[in-house]
Amino acid sequence: MISEPVDFRDLPLLAQDPLRSRAHHHGLALRRALGEPTSIPFLLLADVVCACLVTLLHQDRAPTALTGLGSFLAIALLAGGGLYRKSLSLTVLDELPAVVGRVLAAETVTAAIATQVFRVDLERLGPGYALLALALVSDRIAANALRQFVHRRGIHSHRTLIVGCGHVAQQIVSALLNYPEYGLRPVGYLDDQPLWENGQMVLPFLGGLDDLPQVVTASGVDNVVIAFSLSKEPRLVKAIRDCERLHCEILLVPRLFELYATSSHRDMLRGLPLVRMRRTTVYGWQRYVKRLIDILAALVGLLLVSPVMLSTALAIRMFDGPHVLFRQERVGRDGRSFQLLKFRSLKPASEEESETTWNVSHDKRMSRVGKLIRRTSIDELPQLINVMRGEMSLVGPRPERPHFVQQFADHYPRYPQRHRVTCGVTGWAQIHGLRGDTSIEERILFDDYYIENWSLWFDLKILLRTPLEVFRLSGS
């Protein structure tokens, strides 16, 4: 349970210490070059170097390929188990069973290959793998010692903003100021309705949630800790997503944290659990991989479906007259408009009708050809050209017309958040039957889930399930 508010008059004002401040600025070069001593690049690089050294030292006793394979598998298993994750403090003893267990698993696989394929005696492999396990554990001990050394001297610390201004926020600040080894240097509070007066705060009050982007940029904030706040949850969600755009690390004090069990994948700050928010990959390097896949897949798709597209164009021209393609303004990533391409299934009476009519699937003016291509979703095939142009992706939230974007945004405050990513030809909501005249609120839930959990495998899963939805003839 949280104790009574701490009397900050008795705390050392480490955040205002000029020596510590100068040390922080001198450490910026080291920070940019190496990153956090407990972060993925530093520890992973150390493990790779150690694995290479073990392989070289052991090459006289066992084939280099086998020792190297065991090292590679061990590091891959450590990465898959989240043992290169960022952490406020490396808990070597907590991670020891997981590290040793994964090294043993890698050794077992390699030993099976060595005996069955290469006929190598296991006695020749044993010392090398024992040395590898020792090296991987030693890496973590050394990284932890280095981390504490640089943090305690203020050489390398993250400027941290506290969102929330109540008892929990005050206790977090107390812990960070008294224990600099966590590496988080608090710079101020942010909250819509602070429970404490400015004179009672050891750190400056920097504004409300709407000021978060400006405060993060102006103060050079690296980490944001979300403590309990009286602000409504939708505003907090928006604040967290603003932090993601600004590439901040986000730590969250969970509700009912008194009931949380300890976990090696949860940071602890002097008895307070902190959940490190998973950074969505929509702003990372993965989106460039996604774009490359979109281009290649759209190109191959256009080649494969070109006979279908040509036949459809001829059928529309013969039965419904000229103007085979239909262009309609849609809103894409970051609110940018583009012209979406479709095969024309119905000629609207006016441009206003095209922009403001929600669903025309039951319009009696639609010909049999129009009904067929809408029913089978063939009318969507020209959007592969939009994908080639970069206006759309193969997978993502479906784009909507500006008129409805404004209308939905007024009724559903979370709706504009879907524009964080490139819109798609198909999506998580669509393969769950949310097409045409269906619940907008449900679509928002599915789109949010897709964005927060995006991965290349997730895209592939959606693409594999899309034909099943099409075969049900659920187009509209």
PDB file of C-alpha atoms in Angstrom, residues 128-408:
ATOM      1  CA  GLY A 128      32.597 -24.794 -24.889  1.00  0.00           C
ATOM      2  CA  TYR A 129      28.919 -24.613 -23.977  1.00  0.00           C
ATOM      3  CA  ALA A 130      29.705 -24.381 -20.262  1.00  0.00           C
ATOM      4  CA  LEU A 131      31.985 -21.454 -21.088  1.00  0.00           C
ATOM      5  CA  LEU A 132      29.225 -19.876 -23.202  1.00  0.00           C
ATOM      6  CA  ALA A 133      26.693 -20.087 -20.361  1.00  0.00           C
ATOM      7  CA  LEU A 134      29.221 -18.547 -17.979  1.00  0.00           C
ATOM      8  CA  ALA A 135      29.952 -15.759 -20.466  1.00  0.00           C
ATOM      9  CA  LEU A 136      26.270 -14.894 -20.983  1.00  0.00           C
ATOM     10  CA  VAL A 137      25.650 -14.697 -17.238  1.00  0.00           C
ATOM     11  CA  SER A 138      28.840 -12.639 -16.772  1.00  0.00           C
ATOM     12  CA  ASP A 139      27.623 -10.200 -19.436  1.00  0.00           C
ATOM     13  CA  ARG A 140      24.554  -9.458 -17.382  1.00  0.00           C
ATOM     14  CA  ILE A 141      26.513  -9.009 -14.173  1.00  0.00           C
ATOM     15  CA  ALA A 142      28.919  -6.625 -15.906  1.00  0.00           C
ATOM     16  CA  ALA A 143      26.097  -4.709 -17.602  1.00  0.00           C
ATOM     17  CA  ASN A 144      24.300  -4.277 -14.281  1.00  0.00           C
ATOM     18  CA  ALA A 145      27.462  -3.026 -12.576  1.00  0.00           C
ATOM     19  CA  LEU A 146      28.151  -0.594 -15.427  1.00  0.00           C
ATOM     20  CA  ARG A 147      24.594   0.666 -15.372  1.00  0.00           C
ATOM     21  CA  GLN A 148      24.663   1.399 -11.656  1.00  0.00           C
ATOM     22  CA  PHE A 149      28.071   3.061 -11.935  1.00  0.00           C
ATOM     23  CA  VAL A 150      27.062   5.533 -14.648  1.00  0.00           C
ATOM     24  CA  HIS A 151      23.634   6.250 -13.187  1.00  0.00           C
ATOM     25  CA  ARG A 152      24.844   6.927  -9.655  1.00  0.00           C
ATOM     26  CA  ARG A 153      27.290   9.463 -11.023  1.00  0.00           C
ATOM     27  CA  GLY A 154      24.711  11.098 -13.236  1.00  0.00           C
ATOM     28  CA  ILE A 155      26.724  10.345 -16.364  1.00  0.00           C
ATOM     29  CA  HIS A 156      23.831   8.689 -18.104  1.00  0.00           C
ATOM     30  CA  SER A 157      20.248   9.274 -17.016  1.00  0.00           C
ATOM     31  CA  HIS A 158      16.929   9.710 -18.754  1.00  0.00           C
ATOM     32  CA  ARG A 159      14.946  12.887 -18.336  1.00  0.00           C
ATOM     33  CA  THR A 160      11.577  11.695 -17.055  1.00  0.00           C
ATOM     34  CA  LEU A 161       8.180  13.376 -16.986  1.00  0.00           C
ATOM     35  CA  ILE A 162       5.588  12.291 -14.417  1.00  0.00           C
ATOM     36  CA  VAL A 163       1.994  12.339 -15.691  1.00  0.00           C
ATOM     37  CA  GLY A 164      -0.171  12.552 -12.609  1.00  0.00           C
ATOM     38  CA  CYS A 165       0.103  14.641  -9.475  1.00  0.00           C
ATOM     39  CA  GLY A 166      -1.101  12.681  -6.467  1.00  0.00           C
ATOM     40  CA  HIS A 167       0.217  10.349  -3.769  1.00  0.00           C
ATOM     41  CA  VAL A 168       1.559   7.725  -6.198  1.00  0.00           C
ATOM     42  CA  ALA A 169       3.281  10.333  -8.367  1.00  0.00           C
ATOM     43  CA  GLN A 170       4.920  11.858  -5.298  1.00  0.00           C
ATOM     44  CA  GLN A 171       6.192   8.465  -4.169  1.00  0.00           C
ATOM     45  CA  ILE A 172       7.640   7.784  -7.611  1.00  0.00           C
ATOM     46  CA  VAL A 173       9.496  11.100  -7.573  1.00  0.00           C
ATOM     47  CA  SER A 174      10.787  10.373  -4.065  1.00  0.00           C
ATOM     48  CA  ALA A 175      12.176   6.999  -5.201  1.00  0.00           C
ATOM     49  CA  LEU A 176      13.801   8.413  -8.341  1.00  0.00           C
ATOM     50  CA  LEU A 177      15.474  11.283  -6.495  1.00  0.00           C
ATOM     51  CA  ASN A 178      16.784   9.106  -3.683  1.00  0.00           C
ATOM     52  CA  TYR A 179      17.863   6.185  -5.860  1.00  0.00           C
ATOM     53  CA  PRO A 180      19.580   7.523  -8.997  1.00  0.00           C
ATOM     54  CA  GLU A 181      20.678   3.996  -9.979  1.00  0.00           C
ATOM     55  CA  TYR A 182      17.304   3.593 -11.688  1.00  0.00           C
ATOM     56  CA  GLY A 183      18.581   6.025 -14.291  1.00  0.00           C
ATOM     57  CA  LEU A 184      15.431   8.159 -14.446  1.00  0.00           C
ATOM     58  CA  ARG A 185      15.818  11.851 -13.596  1.00  0.00           C
ATOM     59  CA  PRO A 186      12.393  13.457 -12.990  1.00  0.00           C
ATOM     60  CA  VAL A 187      11.978  16.930 -14.463  1.00  0.00           C
ATOM     61  CA  GLY A 188       8.383  17.799 -13.576  1.00  0.00           C
ATOM     62  CA  TYR A 189       4.710  16.912 -13.292  1.00  0.00           C
ATOM     63  CA  LEU A 190       1.914  17.057 -15.824  1.00  0.00           C
ATOM     64  CA  ASP A 191      -1.776  16.708 -14.952  1.00  0.00           C
ATOM     65  CA  ASP A 192      -5.150  18.261 -15.680  1.00  0.00           C
ATOM     66  CA  GLN A 193      -6.275  18.296 -12.053  1.00  0.00           C
ATOM     67  CA  PRO A 194      -3.269  18.173  -9.677  1.00  0.00           C
ATOM     68  CA  LEU A 195      -4.039  17.097  -6.137  1.00  0.00           C
ATOM     69  CA  TRP A 196      -1.065  19.029  -4.767  1.00  0.00           C
ATOM     70  CA  GLU A 197      -0.373  22.729  -4.826  1.00  0.00           C
ATOM     71  CA  ASN A 198       2.689  23.938  -6.664  1.00  0.00           C
ATOM     72  CA  GLY A 199       4.385  24.900  -3.401  1.00  0.00           C
ATOM     73  CA  GLN A 200       4.114  21.316  -2.146  1.00  0.00           C
ATOM     74  CA  MET A 201       5.925  19.893  -5.178  1.00  0.00           C
ATOM     75  CA  VAL A 202       9.670  19.399  -5.256  1.00  0.00           C
ATOM     76  CA  LEU A 203       9.527  19.508  -9.063  1.00  0.00           C
ATOM     77  CA  PRO A 204       7.853  22.122 -11.260  1.00  0.00           C
ATOM     78  CA  PHE A 205       4.287  21.691 -12.458  1.00  0.00           C
ATOM     79  CA  LEU A 206       4.499  21.879 -16.265  1.00  0.00           C
ATOM     80  CA  GLY A 207       0.847  21.957 -17.376  1.00  0.00           C
ATOM     81  CA  GLY A 208      -2.028  19.722 -18.459  1.00  0.00           C
ATOM     82  CA  LEU A 209      -2.228  16.733 -20.784  1.00  0.00           C
ATOM     83  CA  ASP A 210      -2.768  18.973 -23.798  1.00  0.00           C
ATOM     84  CA  ASP A 211       0.692  20.434 -23.165  1.00  0.00           C
ATOM     85  CA  LEU A 212       2.416  17.051 -23.242  1.00  0.00           C
ATOM     86  CA  PRO A 213       3.901  17.192 -26.776  1.00  0.00           C
ATOM     87  CA  GLN A 214       5.318  20.683 -26.199  1.00  0.00           C
ATOM     88  CA  VAL A 215       6.725  19.750 -22.770  1.00  0.00           C
ATOM     89  CA  VAL A 216       8.353  16.566 -24.072  1.00  0.00           C
ATOM     90  CA  THR A 217       9.975  18.447 -26.948  1.00  0.00           C
ATOM     91  CA  ALA A 218      11.039  21.525 -24.970  1.00  0.00           C
ATOM     92  CA  SER A 219      12.398  19.574 -21.977  1.00  0.00           C
ATOM     93  CA  GLY A 220      14.091  16.815 -23.959  1.00  0.00           C
ATOM     94  CA  VAL A 221      12.071  14.138 -22.155  1.00  0.00           C
ATOM     95  CA  ASP A 222      13.093  10.517 -22.792  1.00  0.00           C
ATOM     96  CA  ASN A 223      10.712   8.656 -20.489  1.00  0.00           C
ATOM     97  CA  VAL A 224       7.143   9.325 -19.409  1.00  0.00           C
ATOM     98  CA  VAL A 225       5.744   7.676 -16.279  1.00  0.00           C
ATOM     99  CA  ILE A 226       1.946   7.511 -16.196  1.00  0.00           C
ATOM    100  CA  ALA A 227       0.930   7.607 -12.541  1.00  0.00           C
ATOM    101  CA  PHE A 228      -2.627   7.879 -11.259  1.00  0.00           C
ATOM    102  CA  SER A 229      -4.388  10.929 -12.655  1.00  0.00           C
ATOM    103  CA  LEU A 230      -7.897  12.325 -12.357  1.00  0.00           C
ATOM    104  CA  SER A 231      -7.972  12.847 -16.120  1.00  0.00           C
ATOM    105  CA  LYS A 232     -10.431  10.743 -18.076  1.00  0.00           C
ATOM    106  CA  GLU A 233      -9.046   7.592 -19.638  1.00  0.00           C
ATOM    107  CA  PRO A 234      -9.570   8.668 -23.283  1.00  0.00           C
ATOM    108  CA  ARG A 235      -7.359  11.690 -22.604  1.00  0.00           C
ATOM    109  CA  LEU A 236      -4.694   9.475 -21.043  1.00  0.00           C
ATOM    110  CA  VAL A 237      -4.814   7.131 -24.037  1.00  0.00           C
ATOM    111  CA  LYS A 238      -4.331  10.090 -26.355  1.00  0.00           C
ATOM    112  CA  ALA A 239      -1.428  11.306 -24.202  1.00  0.00           C
ATOM    113  CA  ILE A 240       0.264   7.902 -24.418  1.00  0.00           C
ATOM    114  CA  ARG A 241      -0.139   7.839 -28.183  1.00  0.00           C
ATOM    115  CA  ASP A 242       1.304  11.341 -28.420  1.00  0.00           C
ATOM    116  CA  CYS A 243       4.324  10.042 -26.517  1.00  0.00           C
ATOM    117  CA  GLU A 244       4.712   7.220 -29.033  1.00  0.00           C
ATOM    118  CA  ARG A 245       4.880   9.710 -31.881  1.00  0.00           C
ATOM    119  CA  LEU A 246       7.593  11.557 -29.967  1.00  0.00           C
ATOM    120  CA  HIS A 247       9.528   8.281 -29.484  1.00  0.00           C
ATOM    121  CA  CYS A 248       9.332   8.345 -25.678  1.00  0.00           C
ATOM    122  CA  GLU A 249       9.530   5.260 -23.525  1.00  0.00           C
ATOM    123  CA  ILE A 250       6.312   4.911 -21.526  1.00  0.00           C
ATOM    124  CA  LEU A 251       6.079   3.348 -18.070  1.00  0.00           C
ATOM    125  CA  LEU A 252       2.647   2.851 -16.545  1.00  0.00           C
ATOM    126  CA  VAL A 253       1.647   2.281 -12.918  1.00  0.00           C
ATOM    127  CA  PRO A 254      -1.157  -0.306 -13.291  1.00  0.00           C
ATOM    128  CA  ARG A 255      -4.497   0.055 -11.584  1.00  0.00           C
ATOM    129  CA  LEU A 256      -4.934  -2.173  -8.508  1.00  0.00           C
ATOM    130  CA  PHE A 257      -1.160  -2.592  -8.489  1.00  0.00           C
ATOM    131  CA  GLU A 258      -1.354  -3.966  -4.935  1.00  0.00           C
ATOM    132  CA  LEU A 259      -2.731  -7.198  -6.458  1.00  0.00           C
ATOM    133  CA  TYR A 260      -0.014  -7.560  -9.083  1.00  0.00           C
ATOM    134  CA  ALA A 261       2.260 -10.574  -8.741  1.00  0.00           C
ATOM    135  CA  THR A 262       5.967 -10.091  -9.311  1.00  0.00           C
ATOM    136  CA  SER A 263       7.300 -10.938 -12.746  1.00  0.00           C
ATOM    137  CA  SER A 264      10.668 -10.890 -14.443  1.00  0.00           C
ATOM    138  CA  HIS A 265       9.008  -8.935 -17.260  1.00  0.00           C
ATOM    139  CA  ARG A 266       7.775  -6.146 -15.028  1.00  0.00           C
ATOM    140  CA  ASP A 267       9.909  -3.302 -13.693  1.00  0.00           C
ATOM    141  CA  MET A 268       9.772  -2.572  -9.984  1.00  0.00           C
ATOM    142  CA  LEU A 269      10.463   0.855  -8.521  1.00  0.00           C
ATOM    143  CA  ARG A 270      10.894   0.618  -4.752  1.00  0.00           C
ATOM    144  CA  GLY A 271       7.904  -1.701  -4.422  1.00  0.00           C
ATOM    145  CA  LEU A 272       5.805  -0.044  -7.149  1.00  0.00           C
ATOM    146  CA  PRO A 273       5.257  -2.153 -10.277  1.00  0.00           C
ATOM    147  CA  LEU A 274       5.772  -0.348 -13.582  1.00  0.00           C
ATOM    148  CA  VAL A 275       4.535  -1.797 -16.852  1.00  0.00           C
ATOM    149  CA  ARG A 276       6.662  -0.807 -19.833  1.00  0.00           C
ATOM    150  CA  MET A 277       4.239  -0.076 -22.621  1.00  0.00           C
ATOM    151  CA  ARG A 278       4.926  -2.001 -25.780  1.00  0.00           C
ATOM    152  CA  ARG A 279       5.992   0.450 -28.437  1.00  0.00           C
ATOM    153  CA  THR A 280       3.765   0.072 -31.464  1.00  0.00           C
ATOM    154  CA  THR A 281       5.785  -0.674 -34.561  1.00  0.00           C
ATOM    155  CA  VAL A 282       3.945   1.780 -36.808  1.00  0.00           C
ATOM    156  CA  TYR A 283       6.727   4.322 -36.240  1.00  0.00           C
ATOM    157  CA  GLY A 284       9.677   1.928 -36.415  1.00  0.00           C
ATOM    158  CA  TRP A 285      11.789   0.404 -39.155  1.00  0.00           C
ATOM    159  CA  GLN A 286       9.226  -2.367 -39.646  1.00  0.00           C
ATOM    160  CA  ARG A 287       6.943  -0.014 -41.558  1.00  0.00           C
ATOM    161  CA  TYR A 288       9.598   0.249 -44.298  1.00  0.00           C
ATOM    162  CA  VAL A 289       9.629  -3.535 -44.551  1.00  0.00           C
ATOM    163  CA  LYS A 290       5.839  -3.444 -44.739  1.00  0.00           C
ATOM    164  CA  ARG A 291       6.036  -0.879 -47.550  1.00  0.00           C
ATOM    165  CA  LEU A 292       8.489  -3.018 -49.521  1.00  0.00           C
ATOM    166  CA  ILE A 293       6.234  -6.058 -49.145  1.00  0.00           C
ATOM    167  CA  ASP A 294       3.237  -3.956 -50.246  1.00  0.00           C
ATOM    168  CA  ILE A 295       5.001  -2.901 -53.442  1.00  0.00           C
ATOM    169  CA  LEU A 296       6.124  -6.409 -54.361  1.00  0.00           C
ATOM    170  CA  ALA A 297       2.801  -8.045 -53.460  1.00  0.00           C
ATOM    171  CA  ALA A 298       0.754  -5.392 -55.282  1.00  0.00           C
ATOM    172  CA  LEU A 299       2.902  -5.775 -58.387  1.00  0.00           C
ATOM    173  CA  VAL A 300       2.513  -9.551 -58.385  1.00  0.00           C
ATOM    174  CA  GLY A 301      -1.198  -9.187 -57.587  1.00  0.00           C
ATOM    175  CA  LEU A 302      -1.788  -6.845 -60.520  1.00  0.00           C
ATOM    176  CA  LEU A 303      -0.103  -9.316 -62.855  1.00  0.00           C
ATOM    177  CA  LEU A 304      -2.149 -12.265 -61.549  1.00  0.00           C
ATOM    178  CA  VAL A 305      -5.555 -10.553 -61.564  1.00  0.00           C
ATOM    179  CA  SER A 306      -5.046  -8.555 -64.762  1.00  0.00           C
ATOM    180  CA  PRO A 307      -7.280 -10.962 -66.782  1.00  0.00           C
ATOM    181  CA  VAL A 308     -10.062 -10.523 -64.206  1.00  0.00           C
ATOM    182  CA  MET A 309      -9.627  -6.740 -64.208  1.00  0.00           C
ATOM    183  CA  LEU A 310      -9.668  -6.597 -68.010  1.00  0.00           C
ATOM    184  CA  SER A 311     -12.813  -8.749 -68.195  1.00  0.00           C
ATOM    185  CA  THR A 312     -14.516  -6.611 -65.549  1.00  0.00           C
ATOM    186  CA  ALA A 313     -13.647  -3.393 -67.386  1.00  0.00           C
ATOM    187  CA  LEU A 314     -15.074  -4.756 -70.638  1.00  0.00           C
ATOM    188  CA  ALA A 315     -18.272  -5.937 -68.898  1.00  0.00           C
ATOM    189  CA  ILE A 316     -18.822  -2.533 -67.251  1.00  0.00           C
ATOM    190  CA  ARG A 317     -18.198  -0.747 -70.566  1.00  0.00           C
ATOM    191  CA  MET A 318     -20.636  -3.003 -72.438  1.00  0.00           C
ATOM    192  CA  PHE A 319     -23.511  -3.049 -69.924  1.00  0.00           C
ATOM    193  CA  ASP A 320     -23.125   0.190 -67.951  1.00  0.00           C
ATOM    194  CA  GLY A 321     -21.515   2.563 -70.396  1.00  0.00           C
ATOM    195  CA  PRO A 322     -18.281   4.598 -70.227  1.00  0.00           C
ATOM    196  CA  HIS A 323     -16.250   5.608 -67.169  1.00  0.00           C
ATOM    197  CA  VAL A 324     -15.132   2.180 -66.016  1.00  0.00           C
ATOM    198  CA  LEU A 325     -13.137   3.443 -63.026  1.00  0.00           C
ATOM    199  CA  PHE A 326     -14.694   5.342 -60.156  1.00  0.00           C
ATOM    200  CA  ARG A 327     -12.568   7.834 -58.209  1.00  0.00           C
ATOM    201  CA  GLN A 328     -13.568   8.931 -54.749  1.00  0.00           C
ATOM    202  CA  GLU A 329     -11.786  11.128 -52.183  1.00  0.00           C
ATOM    203  CA  ARG A 330     -10.761   9.245 -49.049  1.00  0.00           C
ATOM    204  CA  VAL A 331      -8.774  10.151 -45.927  1.00  0.00           C
ATOM    205  CA  GLY A 332      -5.554   8.244 -45.361  1.00  0.00           C
ATOM    206  CA  ARG A 333      -2.556   8.324 -43.038  1.00  0.00           C
ATOM    207  CA  ASP A 334      -2.182  11.486 -40.932  1.00  0.00           C
ATOM    208  CA  GLY A 335      -5.422  12.865 -42.397  1.00  0.00           C
ATOM    209  CA  ARG A 336      -4.069  13.238 -45.944  1.00  0.00           C
ATOM    210  CA  SER A 337      -6.638  12.898 -48.737  1.00  0.00           C
ATOM    211  CA  PHE A 338      -6.201  10.771 -51.848  1.00  0.00           C
ATOM    212  CA  GLN A 339      -8.275   9.482 -54.749  1.00  0.00           C
ATOM    213  CA  LEU A 340      -9.354   5.894 -54.134  1.00  0.00           C
ATOM    214  CA  LEU A 341      -9.852   3.776 -57.266  1.00  0.00           C
ATOM    215  CA  LYS A 342     -12.683   1.276 -57.749  1.00  0.00           C
ATOM    216  CA  PHE A 343     -14.504  -0.338 -60.641  1.00  0.00           C
ATOM    217  CA  ARG A 344     -17.721   1.595 -61.123  1.00  0.00           C
ATOM    218  CA  SER A 345     -20.724  -0.404 -59.905  1.00  0.00           C
ATOM    219  CA  LEU A 346     -23.157   2.542 -59.896  1.00  0.00           C
ATOM    220  CA  LYS A 347     -23.024   5.973 -61.461  1.00  0.00           C
ATOM    221  CA  PRO A 348     -24.025   8.499 -58.762  1.00  0.00           C
ATOM    222  CA  ALA A 349     -26.517  11.193 -59.674  1.00  0.00           C
ATOM    223  CA  SER A 350     -24.181  13.917 -58.375  1.00  0.00           C
ATOM    224  CA  GLU A 351     -20.841  14.447 -56.665  1.00  0.00           C
ATOM    225  CA  GLU A 352     -22.682  15.274 -53.447  1.00  0.00           C
ATOM    226  CA  GLU A 353     -24.414  11.898 -53.525  1.00  0.00           C
ATOM    227  CA  SER A 354     -21.049  10.196 -53.952  1.00  0.00           C
ATOM    228  CA  GLU A 355     -19.570  12.046 -50.980  1.00  0.00           C
ATOM    229  CA  THR A 356     -22.451  11.728 -48.520  1.00  0.00           C
ATOM    230  CA  THR A 357     -24.336   8.477 -49.274  1.00  0.00           C
ATOM    231  CA  TRP A 358     -23.204   5.845 -46.803  1.00  0.00           C
ATOM    232  CA  ASN A 359     -24.223   2.606 -48.544  1.00  0.00           C
ATOM    233  CA  VAL A 360     -25.580   1.965 -52.044  1.00  0.00           C
ATOM    234  CA  SER A 361     -25.589  -1.836 -51.970  1.00  0.00           C
ATOM    235  CA  HIS A 362     -29.400  -1.940 -52.205  1.00  0.00           C
ATOM    236  CA  ASP A 363     -29.758   0.854 -54.752  1.00  0.00           C
ATOM    237  CA  LYS A 364     -32.212  -0.240 -57.463  1.00  0.00           C
ATOM    238  CA  ARG A 365     -30.235   1.664 -60.117  1.00  0.00           C
ATOM    239  CA  MET A 366     -27.384  -0.849 -59.827  1.00  0.00           C
ATOM    240  CA  SER A 367     -27.064  -3.255 -62.770  1.00  0.00           C
ATOM    241  CA  ARG A 368     -26.396  -6.974 -62.503  1.00  0.00           C
ATOM    242  CA  VAL A 369     -22.741  -6.385 -63.315  1.00  0.00           C
ATOM    243  CA  GLY A 370     -22.504  -3.782 -60.564  1.00  0.00           C
ATOM    244  CA  LYS A 371     -24.144  -6.093 -58.030  1.00  0.00           C
ATOM    245  CA  LEU A 372     -21.849  -8.953 -59.004  1.00  0.00           C
ATOM    246  CA  ILE A 373     -18.576  -7.040 -58.696  1.00  0.00           C
ATOM    247  CA  ARG A 374     -19.644  -5.536 -55.365  1.00  0.00           C
ATOM    248  CA  ARG A 375     -20.826  -8.873 -54.046  1.00  0.00           C
ATOM    249  CA  THR A 376     -17.519 -10.539 -54.951  1.00  0.00           C
ATOM    250  CA  SER A 377     -15.384  -7.487 -54.016  1.00  0.00           C
ATOM    251  CA  ILE A 378     -13.940  -7.404 -57.545  1.00  0.00           C
ATOM    252  CA  ASP A 379     -14.667  -3.674 -57.554  1.00  0.00           C
ATOM    253  CA  GLU A 380     -11.847  -3.265 -54.992  1.00  0.00           C
ATOM    254  CA  LEU A 381      -9.089  -4.668 -57.256  1.00  0.00           C
ATOM    255  CA  PRO A 382      -7.982  -1.288 -58.716  1.00  0.00           C
ATOM    256  CA  GLN A 383      -6.911  -0.310 -55.199  1.00  0.00           C
ATOM    257  CA  LEU A 384      -3.763  -2.315 -55.855  1.00  0.00           C
ATOM    258  CA  ILE A 385      -2.767   0.747 -57.893  1.00  0.00           C
ATOM    259  CA  ASN A 386      -3.317   2.876 -54.783  1.00  0.00           C
ATOM    260  CA  VAL A 387      -1.019   0.477 -52.948  1.00  0.00           C
ATOM    261  CA  MET A 388       1.666   0.888 -55.609  1.00  0.00           C
ATOM    262  CA  ARG A 389       1.398   4.673 -55.245  1.00  0.00           C
ATOM    263  CA  GLY A 390       1.876   4.456 -51.479  1.00  0.00           C
ATOM    264  CA  GLU A 391      -1.577   5.858 -50.719  1.00  0.00           C
ATOM    265  CA  MET A 392      -2.745   2.555 -49.270  1.00  0.00           C
ATOM    266  CA  SER A 393      -1.338  -0.670 -47.851  1.00  0.00           C
ATOM    267  CA  LEU A 394      -2.554  -4.195 -48.466  1.00  0.00           C
ATOM    268  CA  VAL A 395      -3.629  -4.393 -44.812  1.00  0.00           C
ATOM    269  CA  GLY A 396      -4.861  -1.598 -42.581  1.00  0.00           C
ATOM    270  CA  PRO A 397      -7.990   0.253 -41.475  1.00  0.00           C
ATOM    271  CA  ARG A 398     -10.319   0.975 -44.367  1.00  0.00           C
ATOM    272  CA  PRO A 399     -10.241   4.612 -45.543  1.00  0.00           C
ATOM    273  CA  GLU A 400     -13.378   6.713 -45.326  1.00  0.00           C
ATOM    274  CA  ARG A 401     -14.735   9.808 -47.089  1.00  0.00           C
ATOM    275  CA  PRO A 402     -14.019  13.231 -45.514  1.00  0.00           C
ATOM    276  CA  HIS A 403     -17.713  13.844 -44.806  1.00  0.00           C
ATOM    277  CA  PHE A 404     -17.997  10.682 -42.693  1.00  0.00           C
ATOM    278  CA  VAL A 405     -14.561  11.091 -41.096  1.00  0.00           C
ATOM    279  CA  GLN A 406     -15.726  14.389 -39.607  1.00  0.00           C
ATOM    280  CA  GLN A 407     -19.067  12.909 -38.625  1.00  0.00           C
ATOM    281  CA  PHE A 408     -17.538   9.863 -36.921  1.00  0.00           C
TER     282      PHE A 408
END
